[in-house]
Amino acid sequence: MTIAVLLKQVPDTTARITISGGVVDEAAVGKWSMSPYDEYALEYALQLKESGGADLIAITCGPARASKILTDAAAVGADSLIHVLTEDSGMDSSNVQSLLAAAIGRVGADVVLCGKQAADTNAGSTGPGVASILGFTCVGMVSEVSTDADGFIAMRMGPSGNEKVSVSKPCLFAFDKGSMEMRRPNVRGIMMAKKKAVETLTPSDLGVSLIDSRVSLESHSAPAEKPPGQKFEGASSVPTVVSKLRDEANVI
Amino acid sequence: MEVTIIAETTGDSLHPITAQLVGAACSMGGTPTVVCPGGIGSGEASSISGVNKIISAEGECFDSFDSRAWANAISPLCEGVVMSSSSAHGREVLAQIAAIRQIPVIQDATGLEGGIRITRPIYSGKAIETSVVSPPCAISVRQNSFESPGNDGDAEISTVNSSSDVGVSVREALAKANEKLDVSEADIIISGGRGMGEPSNFSHLYEIADVVGAAVGASRAAVDTWDEIPHGMQVGQTGKTVNPSLYIAVGISGAIQHLAGMRSSKYIVAINKDPDAPIFGVADYGIVSTWEEALPILKDELAKL
Ligand SMILES: Cc1cc2nc3c(=O)[nH]c(=O)nc-3n(C[C@H](O)[C@H](O)[C@H](O)COP(=O)(O)OP(=O)(O)OC[C@H]3O[C@@H](n4cnc5c(N)ncnc54)[C@H](O)[C@@H]3O)c2cc1C
Ligand SMILES: Nc1ncnc2c1ncn2[C@@H]1O[C@H](COP(=O)(O)O)[C@@H](O)[C@H]1O
């Protein structure tokens, strides 16, 4: 079994997002991290690897700075690292999907784990799109996964609560918040990871020709400022707030 | 402009977002066809004003959720702009339909204008993206972002058999931790944080939720600290993104990752004993008080309405 995990580097959730000249100023981002759901995908990829003796390949697509998260993944146990190098971080989702699918095809993975949505795009298109290109079964909203006789057992959020599902290979799991946090690396892991080679590939190495996007960005803007709210002291103000909710806000 | 809407259902009926999608399609000058996966809700959908026609898509693959099978079965029925809810299921199916049809996909639109100009939050609401795309394309829409039209429609329903191979089978549906309304479906949400002190104190939130038909949510600190609070209740960056008319945060500090999931709520009420809690920065109505003092009064006042 060969496992691929898709990891994206995004501004840390605590980072300030500033806009300059109508676009998000990436140079002003103070800290970059692995997208939160991808951490769960990585943890469960490690567990699959440990239970099945498989090879785990971490893949990212992005600018040069992104290779840091591959090294972080190696520190906790990823076996090989692939960096699809692209300079355009605001690339059309279809291009990202084609590049990731090609990288997965190249390593011959039969199970892919990724996040349900990235903390920058907030989209949730990549996992399902990659699965579709590869013809893999796609399971989203996953919180756990383990191997089964000829496939996998996953826990996912269903229409009326959690569901345990069996999934046939080849397949892709898009992770929601998992039941287990990502393990922390130990010193030995960190030392080993520093020596681990990152294979850097360009779109043409992967035989992918990027398409001209039909989506054109007009602008990024700051979210509309809410008018400052009203603040009341003490529980005795509750009746006032309730009447305001009814008469001012009309929500109850 | 041809628009295909993928109906969203809850149980055996239509989710309110389906009508909102029709409203959104009409507002950008589209003529919507509604596809009902598994035929669910087709009667209801045909009465939504502005709907051109209904396709009741019947097939075995719709018995349970397998997004690839659904996308394969629905894609051939789509034309022009394909729209869905930006729920987890909606996004998953839509992204695969977009990949099959080789059309661009834009998720979680909160604004749409003819043309097509789309606005959507990115970076968990820390910025807004405006982009322009020409049909055909795929767009998912955030709940409560568009008005639903009336109910005086009478669109013709045609039944189509369309199915596809299934790769996911449900082994076991685990009983929901509570049979209550889910936060992603509620128009009013009351959420508790670590400030609730004990998980058993969430009973005060459930009592109020019962009075107004609200769902109960939680912060990550509450979900992570107490096993009794299931993670499906978590609101925020790594939980659910909600967009209700009213969000009441009780004993929640207002960390940036919590705000990421709820700041677009129409009205926000915060109850917190710390006057400097960041949650007051986004609250329309802030009450500086302990929940022990405030919640009993809140319950009585709401019961009086
Ligand atoms: C990558 C990442 C993702 C995250 N995702 C999420 C997420 O999805 N959702 C989320 O919520 N958090 C998330 N967090 C965690 C977040 O940073 C905060 O730790 C969390 O939201 C804090 O929860 P809280 O407000 O309940 O607890 P606290 O911060 O401990 O706040 C408790 C509040 O209760 C008040 N209080 C105490 N007693 C009372 C009383 N008797 N009456 C009234 N008020 C009282 C206190 O004044 C305080 O403001 C994430 C963090 C990271 C790093
Ligand atoms: N550039 C990328 N490199 C690696 N993985 C990615 C990339 N973009 C998206 N992904 C994966 O796809 C998930 C969903 O991303 P998105 O569709 O942008 O919300 C992420 O959580 C990652 O697991």
XYZ file of C-alpha atoms and ligand atoms in Angstrom:
633
model
C 0.000 0.000 0.000
C 1.232 3.476 -0.845
C -0.307 6.376 1.069
C -0.215 10.001 -0.060
C -1.072 12.919 2.186
C -1.766 16.388 0.739
C -0.470 19.195 2.901
C -0.906 22.888 2.317
C 1.010 25.718 3.901
C -1.270 28.582 4.918
C -1.019 31.678 7.123
C -1.204 30.549 10.753
C -4.739 30.932 12.107
C -3.470 33.617 14.486
C -1.724 35.588 11.712
C -3.105 38.952 10.729
C -4.309 39.201 7.163
C -3.586 42.579 5.612
C -4.660 43.840 2.232
C -2.531 46.044 0.075
C -3.354 47.252 -3.414
C -6.567 45.226 -3.456
C -4.969 41.866 -2.732
C -3.994 39.959 0.401
C -0.391 40.857 1.206
C 1.347 37.501 1.609
C 4.684 39.140 2.367
C 3.108 40.641 5.508
C 2.036 37.257 6.913
C 4.011 36.762 10.115
C 3.760 33.002 10.446
C 2.999 30.132 8.052
C 1.743 26.761 9.253
C 0.284 23.507 8.038
C -3.437 23.971 7.398
C -5.268 22.708 10.549
C -7.302 19.865 8.969
C -4.222 18.648 7.119
C -2.634 17.921 10.505
C -5.399 15.414 11.185
C -4.948 13.902 7.721
C -1.235 13.498 8.434
C -1.815 11.896 11.837
C -4.178 9.300 10.378
C -1.853 8.717 7.426
C 0.863 7.881 9.968
C -1.486 5.485 11.734
C -2.364 3.725 8.467
C 1.322 3.435 7.693
C 2.057 1.947 11.096
C -0.736 -0.596 10.878
C -0.104 -1.671 7.301
C 3.626 -1.338 6.757
C 3.068 1.107 3.958
C 5.046 3.906 2.392
C 3.870 7.425 3.250
C 4.463 10.236 0.799
C 3.769 13.841 1.747
C 2.936 16.144 -1.148
C 2.561 19.895 -1.262
C 2.077 22.293 -4.124
C 3.152 25.883 -3.691
C 6.015 28.381 -3.631
C 9.484 27.710 -2.208
C 8.497 28.550 1.387
C 6.033 25.621 1.392
C 8.725 22.934 1.606
C 8.991 23.635 5.354
C 5.790 21.698 6.028
C 7.210 18.690 4.196
C 10.162 18.676 6.567
C 7.710 18.977 9.463
C 5.863 15.943 8.091
C 9.115 14.003 7.785
C 9.877 14.781 11.433
C 6.804 12.822 12.499
C 7.336 9.952 10.056
C 6.621 10.735 6.372
C 8.915 8.579 4.205
C 9.241 10.686 1.062
C 8.528 14.303 0.271
C 7.314 15.846 -2.968
C 7.170 19.564 -3.587
C 5.329 20.662 -6.707
C 6.873 24.070 -7.150
C 4.605 26.831 -8.412
C 5.017 30.539 -7.813
C 1.383 31.539 -8.208
C -0.210 30.906 -4.831
C -3.646 32.091 -5.964
C -3.795 29.455 -8.687
C -7.117 28.186 -10.025
C -8.313 25.143 -8.103
C -8.460 23.022 -11.289
C -4.746 23.568 -11.838
C -3.921 22.645 -8.240
C -6.071 19.532 -8.623
C -4.356 18.462 -11.856
C -0.893 18.949 -10.366
C -1.688 17.048 -7.164
C -3.415 14.250 -9.080
C -0.385 13.919 -11.360
C 1.965 13.773 -8.354
C -0.202 11.098 -6.735
C -0.275 9.126 -9.987
C 3.501 9.349 -10.241
C 4.030 7.705 -6.841
C 1.233 5.211 -7.459
C -0.644 5.901 -4.224
C -3.856 3.936 -3.747
C -5.078 5.914 -0.758
C -4.941 9.688 -0.335
C -5.620 11.736 2.774
C -6.155 15.497 2.819
C -7.948 18.255 4.710
C -11.640 18.953 4.141
C -10.814 22.586 3.454
C -7.746 24.781 3.548
C -7.547 27.674 6.001
C -6.797 30.196 3.242
C -9.159 29.304 0.394
C -11.788 27.807 2.724
C -12.976 25.989 -0.379
C -13.058 22.228 0.072
C -12.730 21.592 -3.661
C -9.288 20.043 -3.876
C -9.834 16.632 -2.271
C -13.037 15.762 -4.155
C -11.604 17.207 -7.388
C -8.409 15.153 -7.119
C -10.440 12.035 -6.347
C -12.582 12.651 -9.408
C -9.591 13.117 -11.716
C -8.025 9.896 -10.422
C -11.320 7.989 -10.410
C -10.982 7.338 -6.662
C -13.849 6.925 -4.233
C -14.150 10.095 -2.143
C -15.155 10.281 1.516
C -15.405 13.653 3.227
C -15.985 14.818 6.812
C -13.787 11.989 8.084
C -12.606 11.893 11.701
C -10.921 8.446 11.799
C -9.713 5.856 9.349
C -8.253 2.356 9.688
C -7.514 -0.567 7.373
C -9.936 -3.400 6.791
C -9.645 -6.728 4.923
C -9.717 -5.264 1.410
C -10.261 -1.600 2.004
C -10.799 0.834 4.825
C -13.166 1.646 7.635
C -13.774 5.346 8.209
C -15.783 7.380 10.637
C -17.517 10.271 8.955
C -20.114 12.843 9.847
C -23.353 11.640 8.280
C -26.713 13.347 7.922
C -27.758 12.356 11.420
C -24.572 11.891 13.335
C -21.428 9.820 12.958
C -21.362 6.901 10.549
C -18.920 4.062 10.232
C -18.421 3.316 6.537
C -16.471 0.714 4.575
C -14.642 2.107 1.616
C -13.127 0.270 -1.307
C -9.683 1.071 -2.733
C -8.495 3.284 -4.375
C -9.903 6.148 -2.352
C -9.436 9.599 -0.878
C -10.344 10.754 2.625
C -10.894 14.453 3.327
C -10.475 15.102 7.022
C -12.637 17.063 9.349
C -11.344 17.512 12.881
C -9.988 14.062 13.840
C -10.421 12.353 17.154
C -6.649 12.436 17.667
C -4.355 15.443 17.478
C -1.230 15.275 15.369
C 1.693 13.806 17.298
C 4.602 16.076 18.124
C 8.022 15.252 16.670
C 10.850 14.067 18.907
C 14.441 15.298 18.655
C 15.540 12.299 16.635
C 12.702 12.841 14.189
C 13.640 16.467 13.743
C 17.302 15.596 13.121
C 16.398 12.893 10.576
C 13.968 15.194 8.803
C 16.646 17.812 8.210
C 18.557 15.278 6.126
C 15.575 14.007 4.209
C 15.574 15.028 0.536
C 12.632 16.908 -0.911
C 11.915 15.985 -4.507
C 11.037 19.213 -6.277
C 8.945 18.907 -9.433
C 7.666 21.520 -11.844
C 4.347 21.292 -13.664
C 6.186 20.245 -16.812
C 8.059 17.507 -14.917
C 4.601 16.163 -14.135
C 3.441 16.597 -17.718
C 0.707 19.025 -16.692
C 0.051 22.095 -18.784
C -1.661 24.721 -16.700
C -4.901 26.131 -18.062
C -5.790 29.796 -18.183
C -8.336 30.265 -15.480
C -11.795 31.489 -16.365
C -12.073 32.912 -12.863
C -10.563 36.377 -12.630
C -9.896 37.942 -9.290
C -11.330 41.419 -9.043
C -10.146 42.251 -5.541
C -9.612 41.200 -1.988
C -11.095 43.478 0.613
C -11.338 43.714 4.361
C -14.588 42.351 5.801
C -17.221 45.023 6.396
C -16.715 46.582 9.810
C -19.635 45.899 12.049
C -20.944 48.959 13.869
C -19.733 48.804 17.466
C -22.112 46.788 19.580
C -23.923 47.807 22.722
C -22.566 46.557 26.029
C -24.532 46.207 29.223
C -23.436 45.640 32.817
C -24.939 42.865 34.888
C -27.627 40.233 34.514
C -30.327 42.850 35.151
C -29.756 44.017 31.562
C -30.983 40.711 30.105
C -34.623 41.893 29.690
C -33.388 44.997 27.833
C -31.318 42.854 25.471
C -34.225 40.490 24.846
C -36.525 43.370 23.948
C -33.859 44.789 21.637
C -33.539 41.405 19.943
C -37.247 41.487 19.346
C -37.757 45.154 18.414
C -34.419 46.380 17.027
C -33.007 43.233 15.500
C -36.270 41.393 14.770
C -34.650 38.028 15.232
C -36.913 36.514 17.856
C -28.834 31.770 -18.479
C -29.276 28.097 -17.742
C -28.840 27.235 -14.026
C -28.991 23.763 -12.447
C -29.568 23.635 -8.715
C -28.782 20.513 -6.733
C -31.447 20.295 -4.056
C -30.294 19.934 -0.450
C -32.363 17.745 1.819
C -32.675 16.979 5.505
C -34.272 13.620 6.102
C -37.267 13.376 3.806
C -37.771 17.038 3.075
C -36.035 19.982 1.464
C -33.540 22.051 3.386
C -34.416 25.796 3.332
C -31.164 26.530 1.442
C -32.752 24.979 -1.663
C -35.241 27.827 -1.941
C -32.466 30.324 -1.167
C -30.492 28.860 -4.095
C -33.473 29.497 -6.348
C -33.535 33.086 -5.030
C -29.807 33.440 -5.720
C -30.149 32.018 -9.249
C -33.012 34.356 -10.089
C -31.175 37.379 -8.660
C -28.407 36.903 -11.213
C -30.878 36.458 -14.030
C -30.836 32.676 -14.221
C -33.565 30.209 -15.141
C -33.239 27.446 -12.569
C -33.837 23.740 -12.982
C -33.796 21.905 -9.651
C -32.341 18.388 -9.548
C -33.581 16.356 -6.583
C -31.134 13.526 -5.756
C -33.092 10.369 -5.003
C -36.281 12.246 -5.853
C -36.481 13.618 -2.327
C -38.376 16.879 -2.001
C -39.338 17.147 -5.674
C -42.960 18.015 -4.850
C -41.878 20.702 -2.430
C -39.319 22.064 -4.882
C -41.866 22.428 -7.657
C -43.801 24.966 -5.603
C -40.817 27.323 -5.124
C -41.526 30.465 -7.140
C -39.262 30.971 -10.124
C -38.328 27.343 -10.699
C -38.447 26.373 -14.345
C -38.481 22.599 -14.003
C -37.705 19.789 -11.605
C -35.678 16.708 -12.357
C -36.333 13.928 -9.912
C -33.132 11.866 -10.159
C -33.801 8.321 -9.097
C -31.205 5.647 -8.649
C -29.904 3.177 -6.116
C -26.775 5.209 -5.488
C -28.869 7.845 -3.722
C -29.781 5.467 -0.900
C -26.729 6.575 1.049
C -24.107 9.248 0.555
C -21.251 8.532 -1.812
C -20.193 11.818 -3.357
C -18.458 10.286 -6.361
C -21.487 8.169 -7.235
C -23.774 11.158 -6.712
C -21.594 13.399 -8.887
C -21.421 10.762 -11.635
C -25.197 10.325 -11.580
C -26.070 14.037 -11.352
C -23.464 15.520 -13.690
C -25.156 14.381 -16.956
C -28.342 16.160 -15.826
C -26.609 19.521 -15.364
C -26.455 22.455 -17.727
C -24.896 25.890 -17.507
C -24.201 27.161 -14.016
C -24.387 24.340 -11.457
C -25.298 25.455 -7.946
C -25.422 23.731 -4.574
C -25.439 24.481 -0.888
C -22.022 25.090 0.641
C -22.752 22.395 3.219
C -20.077 19.703 3.489
C -22.101 17.376 1.226
C -22.927 20.144 -1.219
C -19.307 21.166 -1.660
C -18.100 17.605 -2.055
C -20.568 16.724 -4.812
C -20.182 20.070 -6.567
C -16.372 19.904 -6.685
C -16.593 16.506 -8.382
C -19.231 17.632 -10.851
C -16.945 20.569 -11.705
C -14.013 18.198 -12.220
C -16.093 15.889 -14.421
C -17.444 18.777 -16.509
C -14.094 20.600 -16.490
C -15.637 23.833 -15.303
C -14.323 26.194 -12.611
C -15.743 25.806 -9.109
C -16.199 28.561 -6.531
C -17.327 27.563 -3.058
C -19.276 29.342 -0.347
C -20.544 32.424 -2.172
C -22.214 34.978 0.074
C -22.941 37.409 -2.758
C -23.760 36.931 -6.452
C -24.492 39.410 -9.211
C -25.278 38.902 -12.854
C -22.159 38.741 -14.900
C -21.216 36.556 -12.826
C -19.570 38.423 -9.972
C -19.073 36.384 -6.826
C -18.122 37.456 -3.320
C -17.015 34.980 -0.708
C -15.147 35.019 2.590
C -11.596 33.645 2.613
C -9.018 33.206 5.381
C -11.882 32.247 7.723
C -13.620 35.554 7.175
C -10.535 37.732 7.648
C -10.859 38.863 4.024
C -13.461 38.931 1.270
C -12.713 37.820 -2.277
C -14.531 39.227 -5.263
C -14.080 37.450 -8.560
C -15.718 37.259 -11.946
C -16.437 34.059 -13.834
C -18.349 33.269 -16.992
C -20.732 30.324 -17.360
C -20.531 27.374 -17.381
C -19.196 27.141 -13.852
C -20.083 25.653 -10.464
C -20.973 27.761 -7.426
C -21.908 26.731 -3.904
C -23.790 29.208 -1.759
C -23.690 29.840 1.974
C -26.894 29.356 3.890
C -28.904 32.467 4.809
C -27.088 34.641 2.291
C -30.073 34.962 -0.065
C -33.795 35.437 0.454
C -36.033 32.563 -0.490
C -38.705 33.388 -3.056
C -42.381 32.610 -2.391
C -44.237 29.367 -2.777
C -46.583 29.935 -5.677
C -44.656 27.935 -8.251
C -45.923 24.892 -10.100
C -42.964 23.558 -12.046
C -43.242 20.358 -14.004
C -41.505 17.329 -12.498
C -39.749 14.850 -14.737
C -38.311 11.637 -13.397
C -34.965 10.416 -14.680
C -33.190 7.203 -13.757
C -29.546 7.867 -13.167
C -27.218 5.883 -10.973
C -23.551 5.028 -10.628
C -21.267 2.535 -8.901
C -20.978 2.990 -5.165
C -17.676 2.655 -3.273
C -18.854 3.612 0.202
C -21.232 1.578 2.297
C -22.587 2.455 5.708
C -21.764 -0.207 8.273
C -23.223 1.416 11.281
C -24.913 4.723 12.003
C -23.883 5.749 15.464
C -26.654 7.267 17.479
C -26.316 10.996 17.593
C -25.042 12.133 20.966
C -28.269 14.073 21.193
C -31.351 14.114 19.034
C -31.236 17.884 18.990
C -31.050 20.240 16.047
C -27.600 20.498 14.455
C -25.824 23.869 14.571
C -25.383 23.891 10.808
C -29.153 23.775 10.344
C -30.319 26.202 13.003
C -31.411 29.789 12.659
C -30.680 30.477 16.335
C -27.652 29.004 18.095
C -26.693 29.184 21.738
C -23.127 28.034 22.398
C -21.240 27.348 25.583
C -17.527 27.541 26.283
C -15.138 26.546 29.004
C -16.734 29.255 31.138
C -19.699 26.879 31.622
C -17.506 25.194 34.258
C -18.981 21.669 33.970
C -20.489 19.801 31.016
C -23.676 19.221 33.035
C -24.227 22.981 33.031
C -24.954 22.757 29.302
C -28.440 21.676 30.418
C -29.153 25.382 30.984
C -28.329 26.014 27.322
C -30.554 23.132 26.164
C -33.456 24.500 28.184
C -33.157 27.874 26.492
C -32.681 26.197 23.118
C -35.971 24.358 23.628
C -37.794 27.601 24.348
C -36.730 29.275 21.079
C -36.069 26.275 18.811
C -32.341 26.830 18.821
C -29.393 24.465 18.413
C -26.678 24.194 21.053
C -23.058 24.693 20.006
C -19.733 24.739 21.812
C -16.223 26.135 21.680
C -13.299 23.855 21.006
C -12.140 24.215 24.605
C -15.496 22.818 25.745
C -15.432 19.965 23.215
C -11.818 19.065 23.982
C -12.161 19.306 27.760
C -15.385 17.374 28.199
C -16.161 14.020 26.555
C -19.859 14.680 27.095
C -19.769 17.520 24.554
C -19.545 15.875 21.089
C -17.237 17.412 18.530
C -20.094 17.819 16.065
C -21.151 20.744 18.252
C -17.915 22.646 17.769
C -18.171 26.001 16.061
C -15.095 27.630 14.556
C -12.107 27.272 12.315
C -11.797 23.515 12.888
C -15.464 23.032 13.690
C -18.520 24.218 11.843
C -19.017 27.530 10.126
C -22.421 28.841 11.017
C -24.451 31.734 9.748
C -27.607 31.969 11.870
C -29.791 35.003 12.468
C -28.867 34.951 16.140
C -25.783 33.523 17.859
C -25.581 33.606 21.650
C -22.090 32.925 23.058
C -22.015 31.993 26.723
C -18.740 31.705 28.649
C -16.752 31.860 25.406
C -13.731 34.160 25.302
C -13.893 34.827 21.559
C -10.579 33.418 20.304
C -9.898 34.208 16.658
C -10.506 30.555 15.691
C -13.934 30.609 17.315
C -14.826 33.894 15.623
C -13.832 32.325 12.288
C -16.851 30.052 12.516
C -19.515 32.481 13.701
C -18.639 36.087 13.024
C -20.897 36.290 9.984
C -23.973 35.560 12.135
C -26.531 38.314 11.662
C -26.768 39.192 15.353
C -24.397 38.138 18.110
C -25.106 38.223 21.832
C -22.267 37.550 24.285
C -22.599 36.657 27.942
C -19.235 36.727 29.702
C -18.099 37.784 33.142
C -14.912 39.360 31.829
C -15.663 42.848 30.427
C -12.476 42.654 28.341
C -13.252 39.309 26.675
C -12.593 39.619 22.912
C -16.051 38.187 22.146
C -17.470 41.610 23.046
C -15.588 42.985 20.031
C -17.977 41.178 17.660
C -21.120 41.187 19.823
C -24.053 43.374 18.839
C -25.328 43.036 22.383
C -22.858 42.251 25.143
C -23.876 41.325 28.654
C -21.130 41.478 31.286
C -22.340 38.911 33.772
C -21.812 35.361 34.924
C -24.005 32.854 33.110
C -25.270 31.658 36.505
C -26.980 35.014 36.938
C -27.879 35.767 33.331
C -29.241 32.472 31.952
C -32.253 32.033 34.278
C -33.426 35.547 33.407
C -32.781 34.957 29.718
C -34.874 31.799 29.803
C -37.790 33.531 31.544
C -37.709 36.525 29.234
C -37.653 34.339 26.119
C -40.460 32.182 27.478
C -42.604 35.318 27.869
C -42.387 36.218 24.163
C -5.477 25.545 14.808
C -6.507 25.886 15.860
C -7.846 25.687 15.557
C -8.834 25.998 16.514
N -10.155 25.816 16.185
C -11.098 26.218 17.065
C -12.495 26.094 16.737
O -12.881 25.572 15.685
N -13.397 26.532 17.626
C -13.043 27.090 18.831
O -13.945 27.475 19.603
N -11.750 27.180 19.174
C -10.781 26.744 18.328
N -9.475 26.824 18.706
C -9.175 27.135 20.113
C -9.208 28.607 20.457
O -7.941 29.174 20.205
C -9.564 28.798 21.951
O -8.640 28.076 22.734
C -10.970 28.347 22.332
O -11.919 28.884 21.430
C -11.283 28.812 23.735
O -12.552 28.346 24.136
P -13.398 29.079 25.247
O -13.661 30.477 24.830
O -14.557 28.221 25.566
O -12.436 29.009 26.530
P -11.639 30.130 27.280
O -10.757 30.868 26.347
O -11.052 29.468 28.456
O -12.734 31.162 27.733
C -13.678 30.959 28.747
C -14.454 32.254 28.903
O -15.507 32.053 29.838
C -15.616 33.199 30.662
N -16.228 32.742 31.908
C -15.679 31.985 32.896
N -16.579 31.736 33.872
C -17.736 32.357 33.497
C -19.023 32.458 34.089
N -19.312 31.872 35.248
N -19.959 33.156 33.427
C -19.676 33.779 32.251
N -18.469 33.711 31.648
C -17.516 33.001 32.263
C -14.212 33.704 30.819
O -14.228 35.100 31.124
C -13.616 33.411 29.430
O -13.781 34.530 28.569
C -8.469 26.513 17.781
C -7.120 26.708 18.073
C -6.146 26.398 17.134
C -4.702 26.636 17.482
N -1.498 23.571 -2.878
C -1.803 22.466 -2.186
N -0.840 21.573 -1.840
C -1.139 20.451 -1.139
N -2.375 20.148 -0.722
C -3.367 21.008 -1.021
C -3.145 22.198 -1.772
N -4.324 22.847 -1.905
C -5.240 22.098 -1.258
N -4.679 20.988 -0.739
C -5.350 19.919 0.050
O -6.739 20.002 -0.173
C -7.426 20.398 0.998
C -8.579 21.304 0.670
O -8.115 22.508 0.084
P -9.115 23.584 -0.555
O -9.841 22.921 -1.642
O -8.244 24.709 -1.026
O -10.025 24.024 0.565
C -6.354 20.980 1.903
O -6.708 20.862 3.260
C -5.133 20.152 1.529
O -5.156 18.889 2.181
